Coordinates of C-alpha atoms and ligand atoms in Angstrom, one line a residue:
M13 CA -105.8 83.1 -81.7
T14 CA -107.9 80.8 -79.7
P15 CA -110.2 82.1 -76.9
P16 CA -108.6 81.9 -73.4
A17 CA -109.7 79.3 -70.9
T18 CA -111.0 81.9 -68.5
T19 CA -112.5 85.3 -69.6
P20 CA -111.4 88.2 -67.4
R21 CA -114.4 89.3 -65.4
T22 CA -113.5 92.2 -63.2
I23 CA -112.1 95.0 -65.1
L24 CA -110.7 98.3 -63.8
L25 CA -111.9 101.0 -66.2
T26 CA -109.7 104.2 -65.9
G27 CA -111.1 107.4 -67.3
A28 CA -114.6 106.0 -66.7
A29 CA -116.2 109.5 -66.8
G30 CA -114.6 110.4 -70.1
T31 CA -116.2 110.2 -73.6
V32 CA -115.0 106.6 -74.4
G33 CA -115.3 105.6 -70.7
T34 CA -118.9 106.6 -70.5
L35 CA -119.7 104.7 -73.7
M36 CA -117.9 101.6 -72.5
R37 CA -119.7 101.7 -69.1
G38 CA -122.9 101.3 -71.0
L39 CA -121.7 98.5 -73.3
L40 CA -119.1 96.3 -71.6
P41 CA -121.4 94.9 -68.9
G42 CA -123.2 93.3 -71.8
Y43 CA -120.1 91.2 -72.3
G44 CA -120.3 89.9 -68.8
Y45 CA -117.8 92.2 -67.2
E46 CA -118.0 93.7 -63.8
L47 CA -116.5 97.1 -64.1
R48 CA -114.7 99.0 -61.4
S49 CA -114.7 102.6 -62.4
L50 CA -111.9 105.1 -61.7
D51 CA -111.7 108.7 -62.8
V52 CA -110.2 112.0 -61.5
A53 CA -113.8 113.4 -61.7
P54 CA -116.9 111.9 -60.2
V55 CA -118.5 109.3 -62.4
P56 CA -122.2 110.2 -63.0
G57 CA -124.6 107.6 -61.6
E58 CA -121.8 105.6 -59.9
P59 CA -121.4 106.6 -56.3
D60 CA -119.0 103.7 -55.7
A61 CA -116.6 104.8 -58.4
I62 CA -113.1 105.5 -57.3
T63 CA -112.2 109.2 -57.5
A64 CA -108.5 109.4 -58.0
G65 CA -105.9 110.9 -60.3
L66 CA -103.2 108.9 -62.0
G67 CA -100.7 110.5 -59.7
D68 CA -102.1 108.8 -56.6
R69 CA -100.1 105.6 -56.5
A70 CA -101.7 104.2 -53.4
A71 CA -105.2 104.7 -54.9
L72 CA -104.2 103.1 -58.1
R73 CA -102.7 100.1 -56.3
E74 CA -105.9 99.6 -54.3
A75 CA -108.0 100.1 -57.5
V76 CA -106.2 97.4 -59.5
A77 CA -106.0 94.9 -56.6
G78 CA -108.2 91.8 -57.3
T79 CA -109.0 92.8 -60.9
D80 CA -108.5 90.5 -63.9
A81 CA -107.5 93.2 -66.3
V82 CA -107.4 97.0 -66.8
L83 CA -108.9 99.0 -69.6
H84 CA -106.7 102.2 -69.4
L85 CA -108.6 105.1 -71.0
A86 CA -107.6 107.8 -68.5
G87 CA -105.4 110.8 -69.2
I88 CA -105.5 113.9 -71.3
S89 CA -107.0 113.1 -74.7
L90 CA -106.1 116.3 -76.6
E91 CA -103.0 118.5 -76.9
S92 CA -101.7 120.3 -73.8
S93 CA -98.5 121.6 -72.4
F94 CA -95.6 119.2 -72.1
D95 CA -95.7 119.5 -68.3
E96 CA -99.4 118.5 -68.2
I97 CA -98.9 115.6 -70.6
L98 CA -95.9 114.4 -68.7
R99 CA -97.8 114.4 -65.4
S100 CA -101.0 112.9 -66.6
N101 CA -100.2 110.6 -69.5
I102 CA -96.6 109.7 -69.1
E103 CA -96.1 109.5 -65.3
G104 CA -99.7 108.5 -64.9
T105 CA -99.4 105.5 -67.3
Y106 CA -96.2 104.5 -65.6
N107 CA -98.0 104.6 -62.2
L108 CA -100.7 102.4 -63.5
Y109 CA -98.3 99.8 -64.9
E110 CA -96.4 99.8 -61.6
A111 CA -99.7 99.2 -59.7
A112 CA -100.5 96.4 -62.1
R113 CA -97.1 94.8 -61.6
E114 CA -97.3 95.1 -57.8
E115 CA -100.8 93.6 -57.7
G116 CA -100.1 90.8 -60.2
V117 CA -102.6 92.0 -62.9
R118 CA -101.5 90.3 -66.1
R119 CA -103.5 92.2 -68.9
I120 CA -103.9 95.8 -69.8
V121 CA -105.7 97.3 -72.8
F122 CA -104.1 100.6 -73.5
A123 CA -106.0 103.4 -75.3
S124 CA -103.3 104.5 -77.7
S125 CA -104.3 106.8 -80.5
N126 CA -104.0 107.5 -84.2
H127 CA -102.0 110.6 -83.1
A128 CA -99.0 108.3 -82.3
V129 CA -98.6 108.1 -86.1
G130 CA -100.4 111.4 -86.9
Y131 CA -97.8 112.7 -89.2
T132 CA -98.2 109.8 -91.5
P133 CA -99.3 111.2 -94.9
W134 CA -103.0 110.7 -95.7
P135 CA -102.9 107.8 -98.2
G136 CA -104.0 108.5 -101.8
K137 CA -106.8 106.4 -103.4
D138 CA -104.4 103.8 -104.8
D139 CA -102.0 103.7 -101.9
P140 CA -102.0 100.6 -99.6
L141 CA -103.6 100.7 -96.2
I142 CA -101.4 102.1 -93.5
P143 CA -99.7 99.2 -91.9
I144 CA -99.5 98.8 -88.1
D145 CA -95.7 98.9 -88.3
V146 CA -95.6 102.3 -90.0
P147 CA -92.9 104.5 -88.4
R148 CA -94.2 106.3 -85.4
R149 CA -94.7 110.0 -86.1
P150 CA -96.5 111.7 -83.3
D151 CA -98.3 114.9 -84.2
T152 CA -98.4 116.5 -80.7
F153 CA -97.1 116.0 -77.2
Y154 CA -100.4 114.1 -76.7
G155 CA -99.4 111.7 -79.6
L156 CA -95.9 111.5 -78.2
S157 CA -97.3 110.3 -74.8
K158 CA -99.2 107.5 -76.7
C159 CA -95.8 106.4 -78.3
F160 CA -94.4 106.3 -74.7
G161 CA -97.4 104.3 -73.6
E162 CA -96.8 101.7 -76.4
D163 CA -93.1 101.5 -75.5
L164 CA -93.9 101.2 -71.8
A165 CA -96.3 98.4 -72.6
Q166 CA -93.6 96.6 -74.6
L167 CA -91.1 97.0 -71.6
Y168 CA -93.6 95.6 -69.1
W169 CA -94.3 92.6 -71.4
D170 CA -90.6 91.9 -72.0
K171 CA -89.5 92.5 -68.4
H172 CA -92.5 91.6 -66.3
G173 CA -94.7 89.5 -68.5
I174 CA -97.7 91.9 -68.3
E175 CA -99.6 91.6 -71.6
T176 CA -101.0 94.7 -73.3
V177 CA -103.0 95.4 -76.4
S178 CA -102.4 99.0 -77.5
V179 CA -105.4 100.2 -79.5
R180 CA -104.6 103.1 -81.7
I181 CA -108.1 104.5 -81.5
G182 CA -109.4 106.5 -84.4
S183 CA -112.5 108.6 -83.4
C184 CA -114.8 106.9 -81.0
F185 CA -118.0 108.8 -80.8
P186 CA -121.7 107.9 -81.3
R187 CA -121.4 109.2 -84.9
P188 CA -118.7 110.7 -87.1
S189 CA -118.7 114.5 -87.3
S190 CA -116.1 115.1 -90.0
V191 CA -115.2 113.8 -93.4
R192 CA -111.8 112.6 -92.0
M193 CA -113.7 110.6 -89.4
L194 CA -115.5 108.7 -92.1
S195 CA -112.2 106.8 -92.5
I196 CA -111.2 106.3 -88.8
W197 CA -114.5 106.2 -87.0
M198 CA -115.0 103.5 -84.4
S199 CA -118.6 103.1 -83.4
P200 CA -119.1 102.7 -79.7
E201 CA -120.5 99.2 -80.3
D202 CA -117.4 98.2 -82.4
G203 CA -115.3 99.8 -79.7
A204 CA -116.8 97.4 -77.1
R205 CA -116.2 94.5 -79.5
L206 CA -112.6 95.4 -80.0
F207 CA -111.9 96.0 -76.3
H208 CA -113.6 92.7 -75.5
A209 CA -111.4 90.9 -78.1
A210 CA -108.3 92.7 -76.6
L211 CA -109.2 91.7 -73.1
T212 CA -109.8 88.0 -73.9
A213 CA -107.5 87.0 -76.9
E214 CA -104.8 84.6 -75.8
G215 CA -101.0 85.1 -76.2
V216 CA -101.0 88.8 -77.1
G217 CA -97.7 89.7 -75.5
H218 CA -97.7 93.3 -76.6
T219 CA -99.8 93.8 -79.7
V220 CA -100.6 97.1 -81.3
V221 CA -103.7 97.4 -83.4
Y222 CA -105.7 100.2 -85.1
G223 CA -109.2 100.7 -83.7
S224 CA -112.0 101.6 -86.1
S225 CA -115.1 100.2 -87.6
A226 CA -115.1 98.4 -91.0
N227 CA -115.5 101.8 -92.8
T228 CA -115.8 101.8 -96.5
R229 CA -113.2 104.6 -96.5
V230 CA -110.9 102.9 -94.1
V231 CA -107.2 104.0 -94.5
W232 CA -105.5 101.6 -92.2
D233 CA -105.0 97.8 -91.8
L234 CA -107.5 96.2 -89.5
A235 CA -106.0 92.8 -89.9
P236 CA -104.0 92.9 -86.5
A237 CA -107.3 93.8 -84.7
R238 CA -109.2 91.0 -86.6
A239 CA -106.4 88.6 -85.5
L240 CA -107.5 89.2 -81.9
G241 CA -111.0 88.0 -82.8
Y242 CA -112.4 91.4 -83.5
E243 CA -115.3 91.4 -86.0
P244 CA -116.4 95.0 -86.7
R245 CA -120.0 95.3 -87.8
D246 CA -120.3 99.1 -88.4
D247 CA -119.4 101.4 -91.3
S248 CA -119.5 105.2 -91.4
E249 CA -120.8 105.3 -95.0
P250 CA -124.4 106.1 -94.1
Y251 CA -123.1 109.4 -92.7
A252 CA -120.9 110.2 -95.8
A253 CA -123.4 112.1 -98.1
E254 CA -124.4 114.5 -95.4
L255 CA -120.9 115.2 -94.1
I256 CA -119.5 115.6 -97.6
A257 CA -122.3 118.0 -98.6
E258 CA -121.5 120.1 -95.5
Q259 CA -117.7 119.9 -95.6
G260 CA -116.6 118.8 -99.1
E261 CA -114.4 115.9 -99.9
L262 CA -111.0 115.5 -98.3
D263 CA -108.3 117.3 -100.2
P264 CA -105.0 115.8 -98.9
A265 CA -102.9 117.4 -101.7
G266 CA -104.4 120.9 -101.4
N267 CA -105.5 121.4 -97.8
P268 CA -102.8 121.1 -95.0
D269 CA -105.6 120.2 -92.5
H270 CA -106.2 117.0 -94.6
A271 CA -102.7 116.1 -95.5
H272 CA -101.9 113.8 -92.6
L273 CA -103.6 111.0 -90.7
G274 CA -103.8 113.2 -87.6
G275 CA -105.8 115.9 -89.4
L276 CA -106.1 119.1 -87.4
F277 CA -103.8 117.7 -84.7
V278 CA -101.0 118.4 -87.1
T279 CA -102.0 121.9 -88.1
R280 CA -104.0 123.4 -85.2
P281 CA -104.4 120.8 -82.4
P282 CA -107.5 121.1 -80.2
R283 CA -106.3 121.8 -76.7
W284 CA -107.4 120.1 -73.5
E285 CA -107.7 123.4 -71.7
D286 CA -110.3 124.6 -74.3
R287 CA -112.6 121.6 -74.2
G288 CA -116.2 122.4 -73.5
Ligands
LIG19 C1 -107.9 111.3 -80.3 O1 -107.0 110.7 -79.9 C2 -108.7 112.2 -79.3 O2 -108.7 111.7 -78.0 C3 -110.2 112.3 -79.7 O3 -110.8 113.3 -79.0 C4 -110.3 112.5 -81.2 O4 -110.0 113.8 -81.5 C5 -109.5 111.5 -82.1 O5 -108.2 111.4 -81.6 C6 -109.4 111.9 -83.5 O6 -108.3 111.9 -84.1 O7 -110.5 112.2 -84.1

């Protein structure tokens, strides 16, 4: 894919106060973006951020107006009740796409998740990388909402010509904290590289990619992300010895917590209500 003639400049960042949003607020301005932050909670250090939930259609419309693209990170990012997921992630994402359609915004980067395919068996050492077209197998209502988001993105491309890159994010934190994350970790810097590629690549229609660093223990195919121009530079391997000493090697055949891509989301999902 060739770079576009014009790089999007003003980006609406939803979920700006969240974990990934906070990391991206630090990194994306370095790529020349002007960020317009939106979150249901106040955004620390940003008095001009828009405080609005994804249920507030008027606020969403005002927020997307005049932007070149949206990086949509907002929503519940762990398991919750179906009603909460429905309101926040399903209806909320619909509201955002409607606002984009009404205001003529042509590109959205959607934070999908590995949990859209979380019931995929953890691959054995000699198995091929998990392809991007593996059947969707959500591991939670949260993962199900990401499947919905991907399908919504496809509908808005086919029907309204709004382009989306859906990024099935692995674990985007400053450092990996589990042996599972050694395979799916996306360093914040690689996250910014991937989002920048997703915001600027030409002719994406609706493209789904996995989002991780170039980890030695990678389990999925990064080729679709690389086709956008993403060149990951990080690898979780320097963290491996310490994490394996603490937690032991993954045991997909013997430990149900390790048997699937979604890890604990399959067996005992962390709940949004219990977050610290
Ligand atoms: C996700 O989708 C979550 O939002 C994040 O908090 C992590 O738990 C990540 O998946 C993961 O699978 O590690």
